[in-house]
């Protein structure tokens, strides 16, 4: 009995200590912080100063065309001839206007261009001009640019039970037996009948929670699953406790390994659901700005499927930048396909979303150029 | 003691468990996945305000350079220029901040800003390309300099750079076309070799019209031309340097030589030689003159073209009873037929990309320019006409040129261009009739 008290005291002491340490160690969640960088407008004088300070583009010549050797002695130059009047043709296509009249003077040695191409970086792209479109510091509150909107406020988690317990039936009495508080039995699993959610009719203009079955309060489980009874054999109980400790230790090690493997554990959130018509509305808003003319000329263009992600506000405004998802770092033809897809999202500007749409939803768009080509003739 | 160890173990487990809860936790936003289908296929709108003349000497040339760049981009059919009348803001300084909202309002997706200066006999052109909707530059600014008389080449190079950044492909504007210029009535047509820019400008003649010339082909370095001439009364293959106009004749061939082409390494040519009524394919080493016979047999094997890596040759042959396309090793041997549909196939040319073979197809009394994969699959006919013939690839493998002969008593050839998707068919301007075009590689 005394040993049990000592053990209990030590255990509680360790727990208290751990709780205290836990409060100290728990770091702040980095994602809750928003770093806002002030963007300032340049005055004309500042701009002039920048201009005067900008370095002159160097005249670096890394490729110069060699002048040809003018040895044409062995060649009989053709006589100058005048092009005859063109024969009338029945070709309907009118030739485009030429930039200049052709050189009809004589057969001349081709003038060698003296072109030097500078392929280094002659201009400092670092000093990019100020982007006037994102300088919207004058607005405040909810009407400010979505670029500077605060993150959405987390919604309160729904309570499991918000109503009073029903009154005891007549004649019932409360048991005087004391039952220790226990954790639910993890081994016990509750079988939930699988149900199929029905899509809301498209005429609904706002999101309505799915209909819940009309369950009377008395249908709730009367009490939690009872824990296994405490064994009367103390030695056996100690062995059981040791077994539980070993299992807990193993679980803790597994959890720690998992936490180390995943640097930022992700808390799963339920996916947003929309009706077919609402999804089609988003598709049309983006696809009508998706120009595939360059992509369609690519070799194996049907393989250039792009998936990108963008965060949208509740009003459909795009928050932040578009980011590639698959491929994560598009290169080559995929980079061209990604540019076209990203441009279609940016041109759309506002994604049509239904009323009551959650704030800050991450929209994942998959662009397949081989599907449904509109405007192709 | 053992019990105490268990307790310590349990405490350690609790510590580990609780410390795992202390790790940073990131709440993922709700997600919504949408498949985007459809899209549109239309020219990408771009804006190109007049390049800024940074001194008075470059005022006129700046305008010309702007137009050539715009015309180059427009000729691809991939882009549409937003007229200057629609521009909300102009660009008066090369380093001035870009008013993206103004360009976005007129739906300009790309913006080309440039400046021109001419000092000390040197012309300097610099430009930047902006992605209007991303509000970011597309690559670094580039500056080119050269003599003022080469302003066209500089313009083509700027256009190539813009095209490359927008499409992810190399351009083809700074290139040459050699072709057979034809003059005179249909029954007495004079022919001579001519060379011009891809857009028809800068035309220069390479030969006179005293003898018939056929099928000119550029070397990979774009400085030499192979062609067939009837100068001596019989067809002979000539090699001409376009810089010096010096020529070399292949006079040691056993018979008449036709349809010569260079190998990709520039070290030998492949051609068909007709001897005693039989036409076969040979290679000739340009250094040693050594001749190697690649095909044999009674059939007509002609119009050979190397693959870009030089390992294979595509050619036309009637060995199967009709004129079809075959592929064999560059060293000869067995050939594999790749064309099987109705009609006759001729003048195959391997794409610089290596993925497609362009050809002339004659079926149902009409001529077509088409492309197929190297295994013969996915054949696509791009054109249809009274006569469409002799395709040649742009340096980037995106565009084909060919010549089209109009029907009728006064029918005559003209050069046309078409995208490999079959769009953007247009005539290439020439001062007279023109046939047998051959596209050079990108000039160095």
GROMACS .gro file of N, CA, C and O in nm, chain A residues 18 27 47 51 57-59 61 65 69 72 75 78 81 86-87 90-91 99 103 107 109 112-114 116 118 121-123 125 129 131 133 242 249 252 265 269 272 279 283 287 290-293 298 300 343 346-347 362 364 366 372 374 376, chain B residues 6 13 15 17 22 24 26 28 30-34 36-40 42 93 96-97 104 107 109 122 133 135 140-143 145-146 150 152-153 167 169 183 192 203 205 208 223 243-245 373 406-407 410 416 423 429 431 433 444:
model
  464
   18UNK      N    1   0.612   1.737  -1.637
   18UNK     CA    2   0.601   1.732  -1.783
   18UNK      C    3   0.506   1.838  -1.836
   18UNK      O    4   0.529   1.899  -1.940
   27UNK      N    5   0.621   2.542  -2.908
   27UNK     CA    6   0.653   2.661  -2.987
   27UNK      C    7   0.528   2.724  -3.045
   27UNK      O    8   0.424   2.660  -3.057
   47UNK      N    9   1.232   5.802  -5.901
   47UNK     CA   10   1.245   5.725  -6.025
   47UNK      C   11   1.357   5.780  -6.111
   47UNK      O   12   1.436   5.707  -6.169
   51UNK      N   13   1.691   5.594  -6.236
   51UNK     CA   14   1.733   5.591  -6.377
   51UNK      C   15   1.878   5.631  -6.391
   51UNK      O   16   1.955   5.568  -6.462
   57UNK      N   17   2.398   4.936  -7.007
   57UNK     CA   18   2.409   4.799  -7.056
   57UNK      C   19   2.544   4.781  -7.125
   57UNK      O   20   2.577   4.856  -7.215
   58UNK      N   21   2.619   4.685  -7.081
   58UNK     CA   22   2.751   4.667  -7.142
   58UNK      C   23   2.739   4.615  -7.284
   58UNK      O   24   2.645   4.543  -7.318
   59UNK      N   25   2.829   4.652  -7.363
   59UNK     CA   26   2.830   4.610  -7.502
   59UNK      C   27   2.924   4.492  -7.516
   59UNK      O   28   3.034   4.502  -7.569
   61UNK      N   29   3.034   4.159  -7.663
   61UNK     CA   30   3.017   4.084  -7.786
   61UNK      C   31   3.076   3.946  -7.768
   61UNK      O   32   3.198   3.932  -7.753
   65UNK      N   33   3.008   3.746  -8.627
   65UNK     CA   34   3.010   3.672  -8.753
   65UNK      C   35   3.140   3.701  -8.827
   65UNK      O   36   3.179   3.817  -8.841
   69UNK      N   37   3.549   3.547  -9.707
   69UNK     CA   38   3.663   3.578  -9.794
   69UNK      C   39   3.610   3.613  -9.932
   69UNK      O   40   3.534   3.539  -9.992
   72UNK      N   41   3.597   3.550 -10.551
   72UNK     CA   42   3.491   3.510 -10.643
   72UNK      C   43   3.544   3.509 -10.786
   72UNK      O   44   3.470   3.518 -10.881
   75UNK      N   45   3.419   3.248 -11.035
   75UNK     CA   46   3.275   3.241 -11.055
   75UNK      C   47   3.232   3.345 -11.156
   75UNK      O   48   3.275   3.461 -11.152
   78UNK      N   49   2.628   3.620 -11.269
   78UNK     CA   50   2.516   3.628 -11.363
   78UNK      C   51   2.485   3.774 -11.397
   78UNK      O   52   2.513   3.865 -11.320
   81UNK      N   53   1.933   4.093 -11.441
   81UNK     CA   54   1.811   4.068 -11.517
   81UNK      C   55   1.694   4.132 -11.445
   81UNK      O   56   1.696   4.150 -11.325
   86UNK      N   57   0.469   3.930 -11.394
   86UNK     CA   58   0.423   3.804 -11.339
   86UNK      C   59   0.308   3.748 -11.421
   86UNK      O   60   0.221   3.820 -11.468
   87UNK      N   61   0.313   3.619 -11.435
   87UNK     CA   62   0.205   3.553 -11.505
   87UNK      C   63   0.081   3.552 -11.417
   87UNK      O   64   0.090   3.536 -11.296
   90UNK      N   65  -0.408   3.185 -11.073
   90UNK     CA   66  -0.540   3.166 -11.018
   90UNK      C   67  -0.534   3.132 -10.870
   90UNK      O   68  -0.621   3.068 -10.815
   91UNK      N   69  -0.427   3.175 -10.809
   91UNK     CA   70  -0.416   3.154 -10.665
   91UNK      C   71  -0.495   3.262 -10.594
   91UNK      O   72  -0.484   3.381 -10.627
   99UNK      N   73   0.858   4.374  -9.691
   99UNK     CA   74   0.908   4.488  -9.616
   99UNK      C   75   0.984   4.585  -9.706
   99UNK      O   76   0.970   4.705  -9.695
  103UNK      N   77   1.645   4.289 -10.364
  103UNK     CA   78   1.768   4.336 -10.427
  103UNK      C   79   1.781   4.270 -10.562
  103UNK      O   80   1.818   4.154 -10.573
  107UNK      N   81   2.406   3.976 -10.886
  107UNK     CA   82   2.441   3.866 -10.797
  107UNK      C   83   2.558   3.913 -10.712
  107UNK      O   84   2.668   3.933 -10.760
  109UNK      N   85   2.786   3.892 -10.360
  109UNK     CA   86   2.826   3.810 -10.247
  109UNK      C   87   2.739   3.847 -10.128
  109UNK      O   88   2.716   3.965 -10.103
  112UNK      N   89   2.780   3.961  -9.508
  112UNK     CA   90   2.785   3.888  -9.382
  112UNK      C   91   2.739   3.978  -9.269
  112UNK      O   92   2.794   4.087  -9.250
  113UNK      N   93   2.641   3.937  -9.199
  113UNK     CA   94   2.595   4.021  -9.088
  113UNK      C   95   2.702   4.033  -8.982
  113UNK      O   96   2.777   3.938  -8.957
  114UNK      N   97   2.706   4.145  -8.927
  114UNK     CA   98   2.800   4.169  -8.819
  114UNK      C   99   2.720   4.191  -8.693
  114UNK      O  100   2.701   4.301  -8.646
  116UNK      N  101   2.646   4.097  -8.307
  116UNK     CA  102   2.697   4.041  -8.182
  116UNK      C  103   2.580   4.024  -8.088
  116UNK      O  104   2.504   4.117  -8.066
  118UNK      N  105   2.446   3.939  -7.723
  118UNK     CA  106   2.489   3.936  -7.584
  118UNK      C  107   2.396   3.846  -7.507
  118UNK      O  108   2.277   3.872  -7.495
  121UNK      N  109   2.382   3.856  -6.884
  121UNK     CA  110   2.273   3.931  -6.824
  121UNK      C  111   2.310   4.078  -6.817
  121UNK      O  112   2.366   4.125  -6.717
  122UNK      N  113   2.283   4.150  -6.921
  122UNK     CA  114   2.327   4.289  -6.923
  122UNK      C  115   2.245   4.379  -6.834
  122UNK      O  116   2.288   4.486  -6.800
  123UNK      N  117   2.127   4.336  -6.798
  123UNK     CA  118   2.042   4.423  -6.719
  123UNK      C  119   2.020   4.361  -6.583
  123UNK      O  120   2.005   4.241  -6.571
  125UNK      N  121   1.801   4.262  -6.331
  125UNK     CA  122   1.659   4.239  -6.311
  125UNK      C  123   1.622   4.257  -6.165
  125UNK      O  124   1.506   4.265  -6.129
  129UNK      N  125   1.102   4.735  -6.170
  129UNK     CA  126   1.016   4.850  -6.146
  129UNK      C  127   0.912   4.817  -6.041
  129UNK      O  128   0.873   4.702  -6.022
  131UNK      N  129   0.573   4.761  -5.878
  131UNK     CA  130   0.451   4.703  -5.933
  131UNK      C  131   0.334   4.780  -5.876
  131UNK      O  132   0.300   4.767  -5.759
  133UNK      N  133   0.027   4.759  -5.937
  133UNK     CA  134  -0.100   4.690  -5.916
  133UNK      C  135  -0.116   4.637  -5.774
  133UNK      O  136  -0.226   4.619  -5.727
  242UNK      N  137   0.293  -0.292  -1.653
  242UNK     CA  138   0.420  -0.292  -1.725
  242UNK      C  139   0.399  -0.314  -1.874
  242UNK      O  140   0.463  -0.251  -1.959
  249UNK      N  141   0.524   0.301  -2.455
  249UNK     CA  142   0.657   0.345  -2.496
  249UNK      C  143   0.676   0.324  -2.646
  249UNK      O  144   0.727   0.409  -2.717
  252UNK      N  145   0.485   0.571  -2.832
  252UNK     CA  146   0.548   0.703  -2.826
  252UNK      C  147   0.666   0.711  -2.922
  252UNK      O  148   0.685   0.812  -2.991
  265UNK      N  149   0.357   1.795  -3.940
  265UNK     CA  150   0.239   1.708  -3.944
  265UNK      C  151   0.118   1.787  -3.991
  265UNK      O  152   0.098   1.902  -3.954
  269UNK      N  153  -0.818   1.818  -4.316
  269UNK     CA  154  -0.942   1.892  -4.314
  269UNK      C  155  -1.034   1.834  -4.420
  269UNK      O  156  -0.988   1.788  -4.524
  272UNK      N  157  -1.387   2.047  -4.954
  272UNK     CA  158  -1.507   2.124  -4.980
  272UNK      C  159  -1.584   2.055  -5.092
  272UNK      O  160  -1.525   2.008  -5.189
  279UNK      N  161  -1.920   2.335  -5.987
  279UNK     CA  162  -1.787   2.296  -6.035
  279UNK      C  163  -1.770   2.335  -6.180
  279UNK      O  164  -1.664   2.382  -6.221
  283UNK      N  165  -1.491   2.572  -6.370
  283UNK     CA  166  -1.420   2.525  -6.489
  283UNK      C  167  -1.433   2.625  -6.604
  283UNK      O  168  -1.334   2.659  -6.669
  287UNK      N  169  -1.134   2.802  -6.790
  287UNK     CA  170  -1.101   2.745  -6.921
  287UNK      C  171  -1.121   2.845  -7.034
  287UNK      O  172  -1.055   2.836  -7.137
  290UNK      N  173  -0.800   2.993  -7.086
  290UNK     CA  174  -0.690   2.898  -7.104
  290UNK      C  175  -0.660   2.885  -7.253
  290UNK      O  176  -0.729   2.815  -7.324
  291UNK      N  177  -0.555   2.953  -7.297
  291UNK     CA  178  -0.518   2.951  -7.438
  291UNK      C  179  -0.417   2.839  -7.462
  291UNK      O  180  -0.305   2.845  -7.413
  292UNK      N  181  -0.458   2.741  -7.540
  292UNK     CA  182  -0.375   2.623  -7.560
  292UNK      C  183  -0.303   2.624  -7.696
  292UNK      O  184  -0.249   2.523  -7.737
  293UNK      N  185  -0.304   2.738  -7.764
  293UNK     CA  186  -0.253   2.740  -7.901
  293UNK      C  187  -0.105   2.701  -7.906
  293UNK      O  188  -0.063   2.631  -7.998
  298UNK      N  189   0.295   2.134  -7.950
  298UNK     CA  190   0.407   2.062  -7.892
  298UNK      C  191   0.401   1.914  -7.925
  298UNK      O  192   0.293   1.857  -7.943
  300UNK      N  193   0.376   1.550  -7.848
  300UNK     CA  194   0.309   1.479  -7.738
  300UNK      C  195   0.243   1.576  -7.640
  300UNK      O  196   0.256   1.563  -7.519
  343UNK      N  197  -0.167   3.159  -6.636
  343UNK     CA  198  -0.222   3.282  -6.694
  343UNK      C  199  -0.375   3.276  -6.698
  343UNK      O  200  -0.442   3.378  -6.679
  346UNK      N  201  -0.499   3.366  -6.353
  346UNK     CA  202  -0.480   3.508  -6.322
  346UNK      C  203  -0.574   3.596  -6.404
  346UNK      O  204  -0.620   3.700  -6.357
  347UNK      N  205  -0.600   3.553  -6.528
  347UNK     CA  206  -0.693   3.632  -6.611
  347UNK      C  207  -0.835   3.621  -6.558
  347UNK      O  208  -0.914   3.714  -6.572
  362UNK      N  209  -0.812   2.604  -5.066
  362UNK     CA  210  -0.704   2.580  -5.162
  362UNK      C  211  -0.764   2.509  -5.284
  362UNK      O  212  -0.805   2.393  -5.276
  364UNK      N  213  -0.738   2.332  -5.622
  364UNK     CA  214  -0.641   2.254  -5.699
  364UNK      C  215  -0.701   2.230  -5.837
  364UNK      O  216  -0.805   2.164  -5.850
  366UNK      N  217  -0.663   2.102  -6.231
  366UNK     CA  218  -0.590   2.010  -6.317
  366UNK      C  219  -0.623   2.040  -6.463
  366UNK      O  220  -0.740   2.033  -6.503
  372UNK      N  221  -1.161   1.818  -7.461
  372UNK     CA  222  -1.260   1.917  -7.502
  372UNK      C  223  -1.199   2.048  -7.551
  372UNK      O  224  -1.192   2.146  -7.478
  374UNK      N  225  -1.220   2.374  -7.729
  374UNK     CA  226  -1.318   2.469  -7.782
  374UNK      C  227  -1.245   2.571  -7.867
  374UNK      O  228  -1.133   2.608  -7.840
  376UNK      N  229  -1.136   2.534  -8.163
  376UNK     CA  230  -1.043   2.476  -8.260
  376UNK      C  231  -1.117   2.453  -8.390
  376UNK      O  232  -1.219   2.383  -8.392
  383UNK      N  233   1.024   0.017  -1.450
  383UNK     CA  234   0.905   0.023  -1.537
  383UNK      C  235   0.843   0.161  -1.532
  383UNK      O  236   0.797   0.215  -1.632
  390UNK      N  237   0.817   0.715  -2.187
  390UNK     CA  238   0.718   0.705  -2.296
  390UNK      C  239   0.627   0.826  -2.296
  390UNK      O  240   0.596   0.883  -2.402
  392UNK      N  241   0.701   1.115  -2.184
  392UNK     CA  242   0.779   1.230  -2.229
  392UNK      C  243   0.785   1.234  -2.381
  392UNK      O  244   0.766   1.339  -2.444
  394UNK      N  245   0.582   1.095  -2.589
  394UNK     CA  246   0.450   1.121  -2.645
  394UNK      C  247   0.416   1.269  -2.640
  394UNK      O  248   0.372   1.329  -2.736
  399UNK      N  249   0.433   1.845  -2.898
  399UNK     CA  250   0.489   1.979  -2.897
  399UNK      C  251   0.544   2.018  -3.033
  399UNK      O  252   0.581   2.131  -3.055
  401UNK      N  253   0.566   2.129  -3.427
  401UNK     CA  254   0.479   2.224  -3.498
  401UNK      C  255   0.372   2.151  -3.577
  401UNK      O  256   0.399   2.052  -3.644
  403UNK      N  257   0.074   2.211  -3.862
  403UNK     CA  258   0.023   2.302  -3.963
  403UNK      C  259  -0.114   2.255  -4.005
  403UNK      O  260  -0.132   2.141  -4.045
  405UNK      N  261  -0.389   2.230  -4.262
  405UNK     CA  262  -0.404   2.245  -4.407
  405UNK      C  263  -0.540   2.307  -4.437
  405UNK      O  264  -0.639   2.272  -4.373
  407UNK      N  265  -0.884   2.380  -4.630
  407UNK     CA  266  -0.977   2.294  -4.704
  407UNK      C  267  -0.942   2.300  -4.853
  407UNK      O  268  -0.902   2.405  -4.903
  408UNK      N  269  -0.955   2.189  -4.920
  408UNK     CA  270  -0.917   2.185  -5.061
  408UNK      C  271  -1.037   2.153  -5.148
  408UNK      O  272  -1.135   2.092  -5.102
  409UNK      N  273  -1.029   2.197  -5.270
  409UNK     CA  274  -1.132   2.169  -5.368
  409UNK      C  275  -1.061   2.140  -5.500
  409UNK      O  276  -0.985   2.224  -5.549
  410UNK      N  277  -1.082   2.023  -5.554
  410UNK     CA  278  -1.015   1.983  -5.677
  410UNK      C  279  -1.111   1.997  -5.795
  410UNK      O  280  -1.225   1.949  -5.789
  411UNK      N  281  -1.062   2.063  -5.900
  411UNK     CA  282  -1.144   2.087  -6.020
  411UNK      C  283  -1.063   2.044  -6.142
  411UNK      O  284  -0.945   2.078  -6.155
  413UNK      N  285  -0.999   2.114  -6.517
  413UNK     CA  286  -1.023   2.220  -6.616
  413UNK      C  287  -1.019   2.157  -6.755
  413UNK      O  288  -0.918   2.099  -6.795
  414UNK      N  289  -1.127   2.165  -6.824
  414UNK     CA  290  -1.136   2.109  -6.959
  414UNK      C  291  -1.174   2.219  -7.056
  414UNK      O  292  -1.220   2.325  -7.017
  415UNK      N  293  -1.155   2.191  -7.181
  415UNK     CA  294  -1.192   2.290  -7.282
  415UNK      C  295  -1.072   2.375  -7.319
  415UNK      O  296  -0.975   2.326  -7.375
  416UNK      N  297  -1.077   2.501  -7.285
  416UNK     CA  298  -0.972   2.591  -7.330
  416UNK      C  299  -0.999   2.641  -7.469
  416UNK      O  300  -1.095   2.598  -7.536
  417UNK      N  301  -0.922   2.733  -7.512
  417UNK     CA  302  -0.939   2.791  -7.646
  417UNK      C  303  -0.806   2.783  -7.720
  417UNK      O  304  -0.699   2.777  -7.659
  419UNK      N  305  -0.637   3.008  -7.981
  419UNK     CA  306  -0.640   3.135  -8.052
  419UNK      C  307  -0.507   3.204  -8.032
  419UNK      O  308  -0.433   3.173  -7.937
  470UNK      N  309   1.044   5.543  -7.172
  470UNK     CA  310   1.176   5.520  -7.115
  470UNK      C  311   1.192   5.370  -7.093
  470UNK      O  312   1.105   5.304  -7.037
  473UNK      N  313   1.155   5.264  -6.736
  473UNK     CA  314   1.039   5.312  -6.662
  473UNK      C  315   0.957   5.195  -6.608
  473UNK      O  316   0.954   5.087  -6.669
  474UNK      N  317   0.892   5.213  -6.494
  474UNK     CA  318   0.806   5.106  -6.442
  474UNK      C  319   0.694   5.074  -6.540
  474UNK      O  320   0.636   5.164  -6.600
  481UNK      N  321  -0.288   4.511  -6.882
  481UNK     CA  322  -0.382   4.403  -6.848
  481UNK      C  323  -0.524   4.441  -6.893
  481UNK      O  324  -0.601   4.356  -6.934
  484UNK      N  325  -0.586   4.335  -7.227
  484UNK     CA  326  -0.567   4.192  -7.242
  484UNK      C  327  -0.435   4.157  -7.311
  484UNK      O  328  -0.426   4.056  -7.381
  486UNK      N  329  -0.109   3.988  -7.305
  486UNK     CA  330  -0.052   3.886  -7.217
  486UNK      C  331   0.100   3.894  -7.214
  486UNK      O  332   0.162   3.848  -7.119
  499UNK      N  333   2.773   5.192  -8.477
  499UNK     CA  334   2.722   5.070  -8.416
  499UNK      C  335   2.577   5.089  -8.379
  499UNK      O  336   2.537   5.192  -8.323
  510UNK      N  337   0.028   3.942  -6.689
  510UNK     CA  338  -0.060   3.893  -6.583
  510UNK      C  339   0.018   3.845  -6.461
  510UNK      O  340  -0.030   3.852  -6.350
  512UNK      N  341   0.296   3.987  -6.392
  512UNK     CA  342   0.366   4.109  -6.353
  512UNK      C  343   0.513   4.081  -6.324
  512UNK      O  344   0.567   4.123  -6.222
  517UNK      N  345   1.585   3.758  -6.870
  517UNK     CA  346   1.659   3.882  -6.854
  517UNK      C  347   1.650   3.966  -6.979
  517UNK      O  348   1.618   3.918  -7.088
  518UNK      N  349   1.681   4.093  -6.962
  518UNK     CA  350   1.691   4.179  -7.078
  518UNK      C  351   1.811   4.138  -7.163
  518UNK      O  352   1.908   4.081  -7.113
  519UNK      N  353   1.800   4.162  -7.292
  519UNK     CA  354   1.907   4.123  -7.383
  519UNK      C  355   1.944   4.243  -7.469
  519UNK      O  356   1.857   4.321  -7.509
  520UNK      N  357   2.069   4.256  -7.495
  520UNK     CA  358   2.117   4.364  -7.581
  520UNK      C  359   2.194   4.305  -7.697
  520UNK      O  360   2.276   4.215  -7.680
  522UNK      N  361   2.412   4.415  -8.061
  522UNK     CA  362   2.474   4.527  -8.131
  522UNK      C  363   2.536   4.477  -8.262
  522UNK      O  364   2.577   4.362  -8.272
  523UNK      N  365   2.541   4.565  -8.359
  523UNK     CA  366   2.596   4.530  -8.489
  523UNK      C  367   2.599   4.653  -8.577
  523UNK      O  368   2.569   4.764  -8.532
  527UNK      N  369   2.275   4.586  -9.078
  527UNK     CA  370   2.224   4.455  -9.039
  527UNK      C  371   2.108   4.465  -8.941
  527UNK      O  372   2.084   4.373  -8.863
  529UNK      N  373   1.806   4.428  -8.988
  529UNK     CA  374   1.705   4.322  -9.006
  529UNK      C  375   1.745   4.196  -8.929
  529UNK      O  376   1.660   4.133  -8.866
  530UNK      N  377   1.870   4.159  -8.939
  530UNK     CA  378   1.913   4.040  -8.866
  530UNK      C  379   1.900   4.061  -8.716
  530UNK      O  380   1.862   3.970  -8.643
  544UNK      N  381   0.728   3.039  -7.623
  544UNK     CA  382   0.687   2.905  -7.666
  544UNK      C  383   0.774   2.794  -7.609
  544UNK      O  384   0.736   2.677  -7.618
  546UNK      N  385   1.043   2.706  -7.741
  546UNK     CA  386   1.113   2.645  -7.854
  546UNK      C  387   1.210   2.747  -7.912
  546UNK      O  388   1.193   2.867  -7.894
  560UNK      N  389   1.102   3.254 -11.397
  560UNK     CA  390   1.045   3.365 -11.472
  560UNK      C  391   1.012   3.317 -11.614
  560UNK      O  392   1.066   3.218 -11.662
  569UNK      N  393   1.670   3.006 -11.181
  569UNK     CA  394   1.799   3.034 -11.118
  569UNK      C  395   1.783   3.030 -10.967
  569UNK      O  396   1.673   3.047 -10.912
  580UNK      N  397   1.638   3.959 -10.081
  580UNK     CA  398   1.655   3.861 -10.189
  580UNK      C  399   1.786   3.884 -10.264
  580UNK      O  400   1.820   3.996 -10.297
  582UNK      N  401   2.030   3.677 -10.585
  582UNK     CA  402   2.040   3.564 -10.676
  582UNK      C  403   2.180   3.504 -10.670
  582UNK      O  404   2.279   3.576 -10.659
  585UNK      N  405   2.284   3.265 -11.260
  585UNK     CA  406   2.208   3.331 -11.366
  585UNK      C  407   2.104   3.235 -11.419
  585UNK      O  408   2.091   3.120 -11.372
  600UNK      N  409   2.610   2.759  -9.485
  600UNK     CA  410   2.700   2.837  -9.568
  600UNK      C  411   2.721   2.774  -9.705
  600UNK      O  412   2.776   2.838  -9.794
  620UNK      N  413   2.888   3.235  -9.954
  620UNK     CA  414   2.966   3.355  -9.925
  620UNK      C  415   3.055   3.393 -10.043
  620UNK      O  416   3.062   3.509 -10.083
  621UNK      N  417   3.121   3.294 -10.097
  621UNK     CA  418   3.217   3.322 -10.203
  621UNK      C  419   3.162   3.290 -10.341
  621UNK      O  420   3.223   3.329 -10.441
  622UNK      N  421   3.055   3.218 -10.350
  622UNK     CA  422   2.994   3.170 -10.474
  622UNK      C  423   3.086   3.073 -10.549
  622UNK      O  424   3.061   3.041 -10.665
  750UNK      N  425   0.465   1.018  -8.799
  750UNK     CA  426   0.573   0.982  -8.709
  750UNK      C  427   0.669   0.889  -8.782
  750UNK      O  428   0.636   0.833  -8.887
  783UNK      N  429  -0.031   2.646 -10.917
  783UNK     CA  430  -0.171   2.672 -10.949
  783UNK      C  431  -0.208   2.601 -11.078
  783UNK      O  432  -0.124   2.576 -11.165
  784UNK      N  433  -0.333   2.568 -11.091
  784UNK     CA  434  -0.379   2.496 -11.210
  784UNK      C  435  -0.408   2.594 -11.323
  784UNK      O  436  -0.408   2.715 -11.304
  787UNK      N  437  -0.195   2.905 -11.721
  787UNK     CA  438  -0.093   2.996 -11.669
  787UNK      C  439  -0.047   2.955 -11.530
  787UNK      O  440   0.005   3.038 -11.455
  793UNK      N  441   0.481   2.846 -10.015
  793UNK     CA  442   0.385   2.861  -9.906
  793UNK      C  443   0.445   2.809  -9.776
  793UNK      O  444   0.544   2.733  -9.776
  800UNK      N  445  -0.244   2.474  -8.939
  800UNK     CA  446  -0.297   2.611  -8.937
  800UNK      C  447  -0.194   2.708  -8.995
  800UNK      O  448  -0.079   2.674  -9.019
  806UNK      N  449   0.616   3.578  -9.967
  806UNK     CA  450   0.630   3.671 -10.079
  806UNK      C  451   0.763   3.653 -10.152
  806UNK      O  452   0.869   3.646 -10.090
  808UNK      N  453   0.948   3.787 -10.550
  808UNK     CA  454   0.924   3.880 -10.661
  808UNK      C  455   0.882   3.810 -10.789
  808UNK      O  456   0.831   3.875 -10.880
  810UNK      N  457   0.792   3.386 -10.970
  810UNK     CA  458   0.751   3.251 -10.933
  810UNK      C  459   0.864   3.184 -10.857
  810UNK      O  460   0.982   3.214 -10.878
  821UNK      N  461   2.431   3.164  -8.739
  821UNK     CA  462   2.516   3.181  -8.620
  821UNK      C  463   2.547   3.328  -8.598
  821UNK      O  464   2.552   3.407  -8.689
   0.00000   0.00000   0.00000
